[in-house]
Tab-separated table of C-alpha atoms in Angstrom:
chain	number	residue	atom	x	y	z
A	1	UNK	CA	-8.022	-14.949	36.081
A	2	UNK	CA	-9.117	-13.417	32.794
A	3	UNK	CA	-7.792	-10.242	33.702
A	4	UNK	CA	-4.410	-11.127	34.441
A	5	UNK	CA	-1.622	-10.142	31.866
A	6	UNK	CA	-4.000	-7.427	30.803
A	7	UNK	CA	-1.558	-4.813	31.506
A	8	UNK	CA	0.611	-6.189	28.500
A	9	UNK	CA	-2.439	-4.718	26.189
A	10	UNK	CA	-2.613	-1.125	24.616
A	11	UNK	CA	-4.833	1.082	26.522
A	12	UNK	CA	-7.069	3.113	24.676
A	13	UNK	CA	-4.778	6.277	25.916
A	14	UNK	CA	-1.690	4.788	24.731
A	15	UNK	CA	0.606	6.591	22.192
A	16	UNK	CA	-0.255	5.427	18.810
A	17	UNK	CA	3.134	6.415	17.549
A	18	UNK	CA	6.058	4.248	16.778
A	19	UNK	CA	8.300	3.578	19.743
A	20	UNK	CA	12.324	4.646	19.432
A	21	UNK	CA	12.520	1.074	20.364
A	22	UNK	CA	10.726	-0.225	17.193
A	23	UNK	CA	12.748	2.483	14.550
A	24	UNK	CA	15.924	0.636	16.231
A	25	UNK	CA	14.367	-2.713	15.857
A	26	UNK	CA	14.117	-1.547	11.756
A	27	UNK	CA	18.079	-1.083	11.727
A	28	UNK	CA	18.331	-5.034	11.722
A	29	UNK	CA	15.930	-4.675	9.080
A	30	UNK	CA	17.854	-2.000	6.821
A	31	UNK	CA	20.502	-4.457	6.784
A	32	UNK	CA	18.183	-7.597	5.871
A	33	UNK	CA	16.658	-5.561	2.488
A	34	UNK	CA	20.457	-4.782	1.557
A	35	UNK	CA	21.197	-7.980	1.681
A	36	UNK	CA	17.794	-8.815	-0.664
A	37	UNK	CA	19.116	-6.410	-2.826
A	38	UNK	CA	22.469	-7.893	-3.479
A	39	UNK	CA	21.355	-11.389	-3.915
A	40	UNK	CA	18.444	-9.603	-6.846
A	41	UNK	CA	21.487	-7.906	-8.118
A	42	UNK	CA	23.674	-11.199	-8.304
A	43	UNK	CA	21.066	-12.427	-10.931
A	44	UNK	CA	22.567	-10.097	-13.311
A	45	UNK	CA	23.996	-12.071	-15.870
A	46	UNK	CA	21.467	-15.138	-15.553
A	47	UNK	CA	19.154	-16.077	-18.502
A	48	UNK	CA	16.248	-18.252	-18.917
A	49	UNK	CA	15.093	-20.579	-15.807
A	50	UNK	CA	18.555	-19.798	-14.111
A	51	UNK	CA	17.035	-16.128	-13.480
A	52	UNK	CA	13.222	-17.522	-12.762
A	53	UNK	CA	14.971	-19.998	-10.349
A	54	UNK	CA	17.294	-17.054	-8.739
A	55	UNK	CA	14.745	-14.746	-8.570
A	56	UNK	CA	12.364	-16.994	-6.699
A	57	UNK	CA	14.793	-18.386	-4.005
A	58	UNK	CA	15.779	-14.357	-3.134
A	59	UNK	CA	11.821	-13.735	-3.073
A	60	UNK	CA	11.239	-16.476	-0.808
A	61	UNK	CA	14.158	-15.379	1.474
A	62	UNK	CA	12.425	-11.871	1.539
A	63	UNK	CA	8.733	-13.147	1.797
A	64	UNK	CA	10.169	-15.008	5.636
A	65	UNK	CA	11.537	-11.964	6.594
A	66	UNK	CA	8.514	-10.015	5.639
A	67	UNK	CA	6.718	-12.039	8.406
A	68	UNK	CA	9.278	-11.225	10.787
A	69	UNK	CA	8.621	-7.934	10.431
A	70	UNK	CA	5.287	-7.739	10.176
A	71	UNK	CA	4.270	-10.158	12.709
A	72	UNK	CA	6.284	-7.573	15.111
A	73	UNK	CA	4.235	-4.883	13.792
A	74	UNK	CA	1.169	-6.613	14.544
A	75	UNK	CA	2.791	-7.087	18.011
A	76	UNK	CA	3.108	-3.559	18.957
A	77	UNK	CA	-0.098	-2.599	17.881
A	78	UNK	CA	-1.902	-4.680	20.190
A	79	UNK	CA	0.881	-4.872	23.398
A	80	UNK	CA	1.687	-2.014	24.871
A	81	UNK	CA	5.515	-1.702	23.644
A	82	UNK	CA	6.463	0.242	26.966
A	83	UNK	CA	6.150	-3.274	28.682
A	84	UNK	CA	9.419	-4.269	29.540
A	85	UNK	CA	8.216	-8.404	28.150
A	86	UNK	CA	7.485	-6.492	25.321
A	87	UNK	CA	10.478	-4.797	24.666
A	88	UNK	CA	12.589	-7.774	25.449
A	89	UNK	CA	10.569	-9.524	22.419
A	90	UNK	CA	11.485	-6.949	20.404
A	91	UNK	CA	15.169	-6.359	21.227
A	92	UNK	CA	15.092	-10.368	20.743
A	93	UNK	CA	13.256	-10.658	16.889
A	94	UNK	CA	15.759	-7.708	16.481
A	95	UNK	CA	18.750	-9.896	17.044
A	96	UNK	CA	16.907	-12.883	14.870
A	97	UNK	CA	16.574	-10.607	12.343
A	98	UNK	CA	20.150	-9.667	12.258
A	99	UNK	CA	21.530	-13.234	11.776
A	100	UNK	CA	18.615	-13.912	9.391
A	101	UNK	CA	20.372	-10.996	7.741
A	102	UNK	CA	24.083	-11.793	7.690
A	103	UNK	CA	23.253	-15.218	6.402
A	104	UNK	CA	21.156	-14.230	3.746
A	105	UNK	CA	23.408	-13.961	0.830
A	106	UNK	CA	24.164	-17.589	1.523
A	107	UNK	CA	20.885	-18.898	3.037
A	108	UNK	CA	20.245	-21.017	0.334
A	109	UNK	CA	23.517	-22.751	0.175
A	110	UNK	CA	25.937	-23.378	3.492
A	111	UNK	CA	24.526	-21.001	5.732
A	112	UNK	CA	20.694	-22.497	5.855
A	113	UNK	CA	20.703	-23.866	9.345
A	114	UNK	CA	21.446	-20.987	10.652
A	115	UNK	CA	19.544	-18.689	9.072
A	116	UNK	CA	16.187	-21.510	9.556
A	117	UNK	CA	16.810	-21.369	13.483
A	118	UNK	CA	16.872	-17.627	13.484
A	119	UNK	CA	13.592	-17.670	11.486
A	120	UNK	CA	11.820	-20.802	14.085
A	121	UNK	CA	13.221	-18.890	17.260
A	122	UNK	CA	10.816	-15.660	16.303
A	123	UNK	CA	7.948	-18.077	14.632
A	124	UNK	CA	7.804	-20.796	17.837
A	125	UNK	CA	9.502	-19.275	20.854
A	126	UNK	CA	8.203	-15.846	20.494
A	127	UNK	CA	4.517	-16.302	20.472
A	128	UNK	CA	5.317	-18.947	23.678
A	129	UNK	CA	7.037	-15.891	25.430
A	130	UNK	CA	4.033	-13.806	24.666
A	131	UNK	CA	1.388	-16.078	26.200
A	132	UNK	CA	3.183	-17.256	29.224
A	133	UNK	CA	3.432	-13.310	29.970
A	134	UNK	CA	-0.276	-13.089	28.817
A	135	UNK	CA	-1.269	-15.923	31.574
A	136	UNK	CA	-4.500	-16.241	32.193
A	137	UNK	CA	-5.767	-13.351	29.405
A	138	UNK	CA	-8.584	-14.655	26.695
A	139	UNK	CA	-5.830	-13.240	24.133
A	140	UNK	CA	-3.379	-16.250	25.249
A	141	UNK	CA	-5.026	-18.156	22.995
A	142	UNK	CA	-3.685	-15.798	19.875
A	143	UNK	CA	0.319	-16.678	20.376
A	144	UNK	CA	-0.586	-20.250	20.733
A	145	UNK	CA	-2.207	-20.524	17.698
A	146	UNK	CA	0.846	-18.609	16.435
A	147	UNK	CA	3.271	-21.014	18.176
A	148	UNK	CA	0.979	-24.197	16.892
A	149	UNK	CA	1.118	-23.676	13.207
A	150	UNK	CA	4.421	-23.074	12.974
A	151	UNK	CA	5.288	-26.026	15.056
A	152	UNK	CA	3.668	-27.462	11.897
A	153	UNK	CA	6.114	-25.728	8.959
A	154	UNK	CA	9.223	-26.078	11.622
A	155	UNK	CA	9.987	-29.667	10.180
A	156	UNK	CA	9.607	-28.438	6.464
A	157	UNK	CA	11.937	-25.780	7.369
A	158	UNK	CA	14.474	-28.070	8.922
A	159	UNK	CA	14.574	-30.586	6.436
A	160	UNK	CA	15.628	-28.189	3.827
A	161	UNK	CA	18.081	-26.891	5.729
A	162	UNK	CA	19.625	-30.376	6.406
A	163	UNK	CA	18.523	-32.234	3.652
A	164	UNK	CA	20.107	-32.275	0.096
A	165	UNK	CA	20.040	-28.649	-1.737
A	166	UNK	CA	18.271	-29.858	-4.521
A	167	UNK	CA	15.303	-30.680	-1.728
A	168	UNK	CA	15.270	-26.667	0.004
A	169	UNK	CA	13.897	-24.678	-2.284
A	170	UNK	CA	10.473	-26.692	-2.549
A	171	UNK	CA	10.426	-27.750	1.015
A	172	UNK	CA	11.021	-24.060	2.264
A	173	UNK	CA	8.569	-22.724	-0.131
A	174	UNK	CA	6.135	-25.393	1.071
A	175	UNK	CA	7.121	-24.522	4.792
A	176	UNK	CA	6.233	-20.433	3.563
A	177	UNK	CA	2.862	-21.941	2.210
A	178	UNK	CA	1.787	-22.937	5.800
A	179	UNK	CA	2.693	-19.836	7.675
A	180	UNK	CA	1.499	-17.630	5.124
A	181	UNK	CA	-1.832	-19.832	4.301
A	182	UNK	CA	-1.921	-19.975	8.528
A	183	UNK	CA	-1.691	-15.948	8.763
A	184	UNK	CA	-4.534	-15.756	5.966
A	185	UNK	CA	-6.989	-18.012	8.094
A	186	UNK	CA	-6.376	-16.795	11.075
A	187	UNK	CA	-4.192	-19.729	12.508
A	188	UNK	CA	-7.607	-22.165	12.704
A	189	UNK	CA	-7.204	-25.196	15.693
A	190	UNK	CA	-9.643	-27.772	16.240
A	191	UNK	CA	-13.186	-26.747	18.694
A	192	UNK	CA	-11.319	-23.384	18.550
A	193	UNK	CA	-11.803	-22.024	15.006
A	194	UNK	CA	-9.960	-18.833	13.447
A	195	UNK	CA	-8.760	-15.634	15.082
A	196	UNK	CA	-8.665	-14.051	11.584
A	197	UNK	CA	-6.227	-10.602	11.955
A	198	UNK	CA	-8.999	-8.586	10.473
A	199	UNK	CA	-11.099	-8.966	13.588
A	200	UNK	CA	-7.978	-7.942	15.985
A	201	UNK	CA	-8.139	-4.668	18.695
A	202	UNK	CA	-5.144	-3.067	17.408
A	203	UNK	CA	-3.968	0.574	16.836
A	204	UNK	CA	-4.631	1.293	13.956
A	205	UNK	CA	-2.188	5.061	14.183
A	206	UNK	CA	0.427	2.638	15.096
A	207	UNK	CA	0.086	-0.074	12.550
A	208	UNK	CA	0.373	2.715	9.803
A	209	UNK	CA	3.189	4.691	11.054
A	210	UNK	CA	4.830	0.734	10.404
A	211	UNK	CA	3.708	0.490	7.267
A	212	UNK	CA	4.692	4.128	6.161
A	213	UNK	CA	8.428	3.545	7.836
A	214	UNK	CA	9.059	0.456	6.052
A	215	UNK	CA	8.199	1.607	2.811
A	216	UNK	CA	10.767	5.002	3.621
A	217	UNK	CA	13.432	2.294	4.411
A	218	UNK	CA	12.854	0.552	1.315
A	219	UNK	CA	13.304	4.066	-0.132
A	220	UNK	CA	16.379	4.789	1.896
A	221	UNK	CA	18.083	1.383	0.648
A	222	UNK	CA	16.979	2.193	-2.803
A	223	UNK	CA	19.343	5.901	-1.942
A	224	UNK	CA	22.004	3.876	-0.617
A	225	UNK	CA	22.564	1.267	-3.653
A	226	UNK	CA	22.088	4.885	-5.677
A	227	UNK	CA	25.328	6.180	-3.783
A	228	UNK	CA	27.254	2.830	-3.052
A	229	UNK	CA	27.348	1.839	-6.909
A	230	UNK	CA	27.808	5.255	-7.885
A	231	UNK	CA	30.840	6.018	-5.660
A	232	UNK	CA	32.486	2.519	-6.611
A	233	UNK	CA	32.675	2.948	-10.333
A	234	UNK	CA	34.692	5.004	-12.537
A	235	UNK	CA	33.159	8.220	-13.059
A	236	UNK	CA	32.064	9.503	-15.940
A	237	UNK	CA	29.746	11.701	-17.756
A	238	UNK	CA	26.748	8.880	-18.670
A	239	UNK	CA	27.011	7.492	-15.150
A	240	UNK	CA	26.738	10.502	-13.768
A	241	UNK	CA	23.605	10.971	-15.789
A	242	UNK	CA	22.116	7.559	-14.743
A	243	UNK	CA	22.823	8.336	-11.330
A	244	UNK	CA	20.915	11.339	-11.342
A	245	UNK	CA	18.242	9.478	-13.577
A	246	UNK	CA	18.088	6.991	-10.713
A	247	UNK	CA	17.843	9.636	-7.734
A	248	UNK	CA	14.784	11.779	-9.543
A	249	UNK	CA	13.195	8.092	-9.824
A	250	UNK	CA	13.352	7.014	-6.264
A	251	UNK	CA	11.800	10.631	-5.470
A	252	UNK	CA	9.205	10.333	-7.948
A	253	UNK	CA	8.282	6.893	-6.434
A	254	UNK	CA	8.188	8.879	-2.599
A	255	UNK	CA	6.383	11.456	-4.236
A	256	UNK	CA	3.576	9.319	-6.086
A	257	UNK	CA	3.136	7.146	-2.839
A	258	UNK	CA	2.903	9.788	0.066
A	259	UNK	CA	0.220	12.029	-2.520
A	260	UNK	CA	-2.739	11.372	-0.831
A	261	UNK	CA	-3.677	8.081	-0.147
A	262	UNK	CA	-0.367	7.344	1.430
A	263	UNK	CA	-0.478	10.458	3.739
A	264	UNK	CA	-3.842	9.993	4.703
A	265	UNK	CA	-3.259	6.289	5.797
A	266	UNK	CA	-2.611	6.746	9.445
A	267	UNK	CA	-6.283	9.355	9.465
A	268	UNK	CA	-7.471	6.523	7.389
A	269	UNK	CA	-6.716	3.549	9.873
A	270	UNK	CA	-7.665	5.927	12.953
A	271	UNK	CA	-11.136	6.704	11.741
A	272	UNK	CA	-11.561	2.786	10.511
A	273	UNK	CA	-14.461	0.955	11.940
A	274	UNK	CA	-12.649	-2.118	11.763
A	275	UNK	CA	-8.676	-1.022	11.857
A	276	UNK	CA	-7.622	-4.538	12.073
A	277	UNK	CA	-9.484	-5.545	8.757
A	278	UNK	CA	-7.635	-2.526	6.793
A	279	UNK	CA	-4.684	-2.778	8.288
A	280	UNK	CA	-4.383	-6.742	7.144
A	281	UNK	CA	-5.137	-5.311	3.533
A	282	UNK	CA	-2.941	-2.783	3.683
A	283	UNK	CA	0.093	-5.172	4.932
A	284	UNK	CA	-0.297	-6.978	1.527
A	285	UNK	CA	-0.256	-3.583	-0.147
A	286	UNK	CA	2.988	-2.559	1.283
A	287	UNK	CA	4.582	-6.526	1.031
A	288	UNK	CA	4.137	-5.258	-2.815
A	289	UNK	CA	5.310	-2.065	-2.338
A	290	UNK	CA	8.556	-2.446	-0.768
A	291	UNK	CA	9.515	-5.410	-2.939
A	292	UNK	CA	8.958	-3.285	-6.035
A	293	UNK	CA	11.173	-0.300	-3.993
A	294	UNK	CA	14.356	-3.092	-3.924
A	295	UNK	CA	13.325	-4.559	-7.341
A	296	UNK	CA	13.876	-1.102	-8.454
A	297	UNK	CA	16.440	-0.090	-6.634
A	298	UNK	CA	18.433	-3.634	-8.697
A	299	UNK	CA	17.591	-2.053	-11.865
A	300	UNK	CA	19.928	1.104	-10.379
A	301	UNK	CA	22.672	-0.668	-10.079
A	302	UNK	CA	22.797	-2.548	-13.197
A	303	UNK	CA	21.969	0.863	-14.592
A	304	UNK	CA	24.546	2.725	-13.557
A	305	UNK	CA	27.159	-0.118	-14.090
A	306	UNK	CA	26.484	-0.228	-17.288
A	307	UNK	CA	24.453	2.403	-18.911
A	308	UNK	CA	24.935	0.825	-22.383
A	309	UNK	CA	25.541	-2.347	-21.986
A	310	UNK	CA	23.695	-5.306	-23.629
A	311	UNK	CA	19.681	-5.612	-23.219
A	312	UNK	CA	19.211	-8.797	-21.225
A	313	UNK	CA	16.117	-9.914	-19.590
A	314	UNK	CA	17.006	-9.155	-16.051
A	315	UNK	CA	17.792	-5.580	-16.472
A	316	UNK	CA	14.210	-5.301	-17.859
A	317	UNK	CA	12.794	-7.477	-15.058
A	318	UNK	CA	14.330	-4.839	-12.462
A	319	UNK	CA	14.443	-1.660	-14.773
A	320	UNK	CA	10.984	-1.813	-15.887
A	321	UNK	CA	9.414	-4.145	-13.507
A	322	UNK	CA	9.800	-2.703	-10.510
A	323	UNK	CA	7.965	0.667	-11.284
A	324	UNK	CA	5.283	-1.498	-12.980
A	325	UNK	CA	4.582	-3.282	-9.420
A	326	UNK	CA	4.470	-0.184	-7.701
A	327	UNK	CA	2.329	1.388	-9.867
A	328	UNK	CA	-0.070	-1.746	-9.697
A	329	UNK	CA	0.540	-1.703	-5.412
A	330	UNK	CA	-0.657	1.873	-5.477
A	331	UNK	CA	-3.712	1.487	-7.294
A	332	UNK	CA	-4.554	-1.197	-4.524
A	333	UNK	CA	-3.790	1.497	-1.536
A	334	UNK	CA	-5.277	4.466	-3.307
A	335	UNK	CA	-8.494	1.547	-3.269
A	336	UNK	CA	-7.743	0.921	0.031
A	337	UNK	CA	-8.377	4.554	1.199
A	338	UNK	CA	-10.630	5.843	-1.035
A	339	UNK	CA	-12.722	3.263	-2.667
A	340	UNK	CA	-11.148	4.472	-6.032
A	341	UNK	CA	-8.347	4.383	-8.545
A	342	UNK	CA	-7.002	7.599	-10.255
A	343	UNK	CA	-6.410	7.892	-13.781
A	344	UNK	CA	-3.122	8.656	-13.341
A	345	UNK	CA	-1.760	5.604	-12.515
A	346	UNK	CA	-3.993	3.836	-15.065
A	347	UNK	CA	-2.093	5.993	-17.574
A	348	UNK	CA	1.569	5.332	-16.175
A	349	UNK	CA	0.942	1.869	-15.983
A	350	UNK	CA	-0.700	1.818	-19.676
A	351	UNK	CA	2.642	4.173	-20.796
A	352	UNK	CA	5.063	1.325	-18.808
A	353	UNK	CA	3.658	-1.607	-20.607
A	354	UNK	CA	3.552	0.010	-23.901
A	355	UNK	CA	6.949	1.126	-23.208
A	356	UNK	CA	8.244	-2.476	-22.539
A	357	UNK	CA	8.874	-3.934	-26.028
A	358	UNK	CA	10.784	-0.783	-27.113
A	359	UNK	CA	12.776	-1.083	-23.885
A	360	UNK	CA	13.647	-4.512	-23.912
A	361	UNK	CA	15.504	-3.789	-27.338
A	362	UNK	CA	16.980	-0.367	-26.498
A	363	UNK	CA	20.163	-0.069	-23.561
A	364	UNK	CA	19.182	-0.218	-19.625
A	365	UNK	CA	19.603	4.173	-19.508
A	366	UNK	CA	16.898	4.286	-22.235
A	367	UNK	CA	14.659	1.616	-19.884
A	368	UNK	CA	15.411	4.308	-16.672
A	369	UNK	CA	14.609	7.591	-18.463
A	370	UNK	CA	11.529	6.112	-19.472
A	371	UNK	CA	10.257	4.912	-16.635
A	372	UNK	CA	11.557	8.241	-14.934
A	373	UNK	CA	9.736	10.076	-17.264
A	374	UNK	CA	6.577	7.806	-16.647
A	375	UNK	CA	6.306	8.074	-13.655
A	376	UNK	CA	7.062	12.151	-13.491
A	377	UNK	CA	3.882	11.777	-15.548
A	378	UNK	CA	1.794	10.409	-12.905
A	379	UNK	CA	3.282	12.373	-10.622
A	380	UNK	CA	2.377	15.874	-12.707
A	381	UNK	CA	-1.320	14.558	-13.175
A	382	UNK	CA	-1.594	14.071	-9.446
A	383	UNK	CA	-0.546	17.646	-8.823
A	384	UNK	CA	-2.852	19.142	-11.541
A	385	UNK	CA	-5.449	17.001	-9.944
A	386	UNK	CA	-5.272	18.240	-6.583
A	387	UNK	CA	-4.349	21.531	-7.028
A	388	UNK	CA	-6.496	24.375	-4.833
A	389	UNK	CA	-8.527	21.416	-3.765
A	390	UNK	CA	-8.059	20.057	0.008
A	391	UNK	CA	-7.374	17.171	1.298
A	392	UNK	CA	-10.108	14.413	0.632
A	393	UNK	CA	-12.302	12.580	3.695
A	394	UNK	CA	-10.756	8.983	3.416
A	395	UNK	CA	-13.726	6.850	2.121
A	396	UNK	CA	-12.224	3.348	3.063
A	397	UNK	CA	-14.575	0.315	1.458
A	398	UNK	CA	-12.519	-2.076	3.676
A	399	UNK	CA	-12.244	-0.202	7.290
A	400	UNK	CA	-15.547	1.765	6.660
A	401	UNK	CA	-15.666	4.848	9.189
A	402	UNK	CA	-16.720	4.605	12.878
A	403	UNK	CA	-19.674	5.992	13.823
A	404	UNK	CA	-18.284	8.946	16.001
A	405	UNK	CA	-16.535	10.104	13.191
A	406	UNK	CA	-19.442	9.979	11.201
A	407	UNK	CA	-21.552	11.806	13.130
A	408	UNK	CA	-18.704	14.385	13.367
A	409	UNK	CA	-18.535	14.748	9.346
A	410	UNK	CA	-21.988	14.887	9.281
């Protein structure tokens, strides 16, 4: 019995590439952080807790599709996404993610029902699909687990979305609690214990391609706000400017990511000891990463709608604070990789934060060229750093090295 539904699993000669299947499944998804964008963008005008409170009910709408997508990461690193069960799970958290999507910008007001049971059919049905295709397979017990705890959120979810408005954003936030505190321990049962992610067979090759794909279509939103905002405005001269301003900013923010530790993170997760374990560290490191991407990629469009317009607090929350959290994100992955953190982005992050007070009384282009010019900093240091050298051995503290690869280096 054990070894039925084994041929769902990844064999060891499987592709660890990303399947076509999976960069369509991240269309849905394109959509989804477009839609993140707008409602950050919305908050443009709001001061004091009306901004905290904004800003918090878009994050939580982003954190629950964040688990969407990862949990279908996760998925196809450890099923073999040729499986046609597989791909049907896919296609199917594709089209959940799509109405998630579409009812985003109203999520939190009339459309909350329907964007809740798009969100419970991928947290309770899915994992059930999964281990009735699984059968008799040790790794049934996994998507149960899965299907149990969020049996336990699905009424905290449901109540905000039919009780009074006032109630949803601490009962949803509570409901995110559970999942996210259930993910974190492993999704613990009675006389069963955890099944912590960390101790997972996974691919690791796979798992990073995922990560490094959603951070490019954070990018490529960030490009398309760039172009959308540009292209619906009056031109002139000083938007023209901030629009270039913006552009050389997203590409510093590619460039400063994929400089070593970012290009080195698939090598890094393939020659892991325990994949699983970095790859759980690293999905935190990339939650951060592409929320700073469409935090920044606000601060654009308020930017280049108004280049001199007013200083208010949310164009420095978006302007400034977006590059900040990157900068703090890729400390963590350069960690991550190399047991390390350059002084480079020590002395961005120092050049942000003393930057802040002067920018939060100067106009929103002032805020953008300096963190463009930031940034470029780090970015120059990296290069003067690594010039003539080669690329370095990842050293991760968290995956270690298996000992083939070891012995190989040795």
């Amino acid at each position: 019995m054990a070894a039925r539904g084994a041929e769902l699993l990844r064999p060891p000669a499987s592709s660890g590439r990303a399947t076509f299947l999976e960069l369509f499944f991240d269309l849905a998804f394109v959509v989804a952080l477009t839609r993140v964008s707008q409602r950050f963008a919305s908050l443009g005008d709001d001061t004091g807790w009306a901004l905290v409170s904004g800003f918090g009910r878009t994050l939580l709408l982003f954190l629950a599709l964040w688990l969407i997508w990862s949990h279908t990461a996760w998925i196809t690193s450890r099923y073999e996404p040729e499986q046609p069960i597989i791909q049907a799970v896919v296609v199917g958290t594709m089209f959940a993610g799509l109405i998630m999507a579409v009812t985003l910008p109203r999520a939190m007001e009339e459309r909350a029902l329907p964007f809740v049971a798009a969100y419970l059919m991928v947290m309770v049905v899915r994992p059930l699909v999964i281990a009735a295709a699984l059968r008799g397979h040790p790794r049934r017990q996994v998507p149960l687990r899965l299907a149990a705890w969020a049996s336990v959120s699905a009424p905290l979810w449901l109540a905000g979305a039919l009780g009074p408005d006032r109630l949803r954003l601490p009962l949803w936030a509570a409901a995110l609690a559970v999942d996210y505190l259930a993910w974190a321990l492993g999704w613990p049962l009675p006389w069963l214990g955890a099944a912590k992610v960390r101790q997972w067979q996974i691919a690791g090759t796979h798992l990073a391609d995922r990560h490094q794909q959603m951070f490019l279509i954070a990018l490529g939103e960030s490009i398309l706000v760039i172009g959308v905002v540009f292209s619906g405005r009056d031109y002139s001269p000083i938007r023209a400017v901030a629009f270039a301003v913006a552009f050389t900013t997203s590409a510093l923010l590619w460039r400063i990511y994929f400089h070593r530790a970012g290009l080195l993170l698939t090598d890094t997760l393939d020659r892991a000891a325990m994949p699983a374990r970095l790859g759980a560290a690293s999905e935190w490191t990339h939650l951060l990463l592409v929320l700073s991407v469409l935090v920044t990629s606000v601060g654009y469009e308020l930017v280049i709608d108004d280049p001199f317009g007013r200083p208010q607090p949310c164009w420095l929350l978006f302007v400034v604070g977006g590059p900040l959290l990157f900068l703090v994100a890729r400390m963590r992955l350069e960690y991550e990789i190399f047991g390390r953190v350059s002084r480079s982005r020590i002395i961005g992050l120092a050049v942000l934060l003393l930057a802040t007070p002067v920018s939060a009384h100067g106009v929103p282009m002032v805020g953008l060229i300096v963190v463009a010019a930031a940034l470029a900093l780090v970015a120059l240091l990296d290069a003067l750093r690594s010039r003539g050298r080669p690329l370095e051995v990842p050293a991760s503290p968290i995956g270690g090295t298996a000992p083939d690869v070891r012995d190989r280096e040795a």
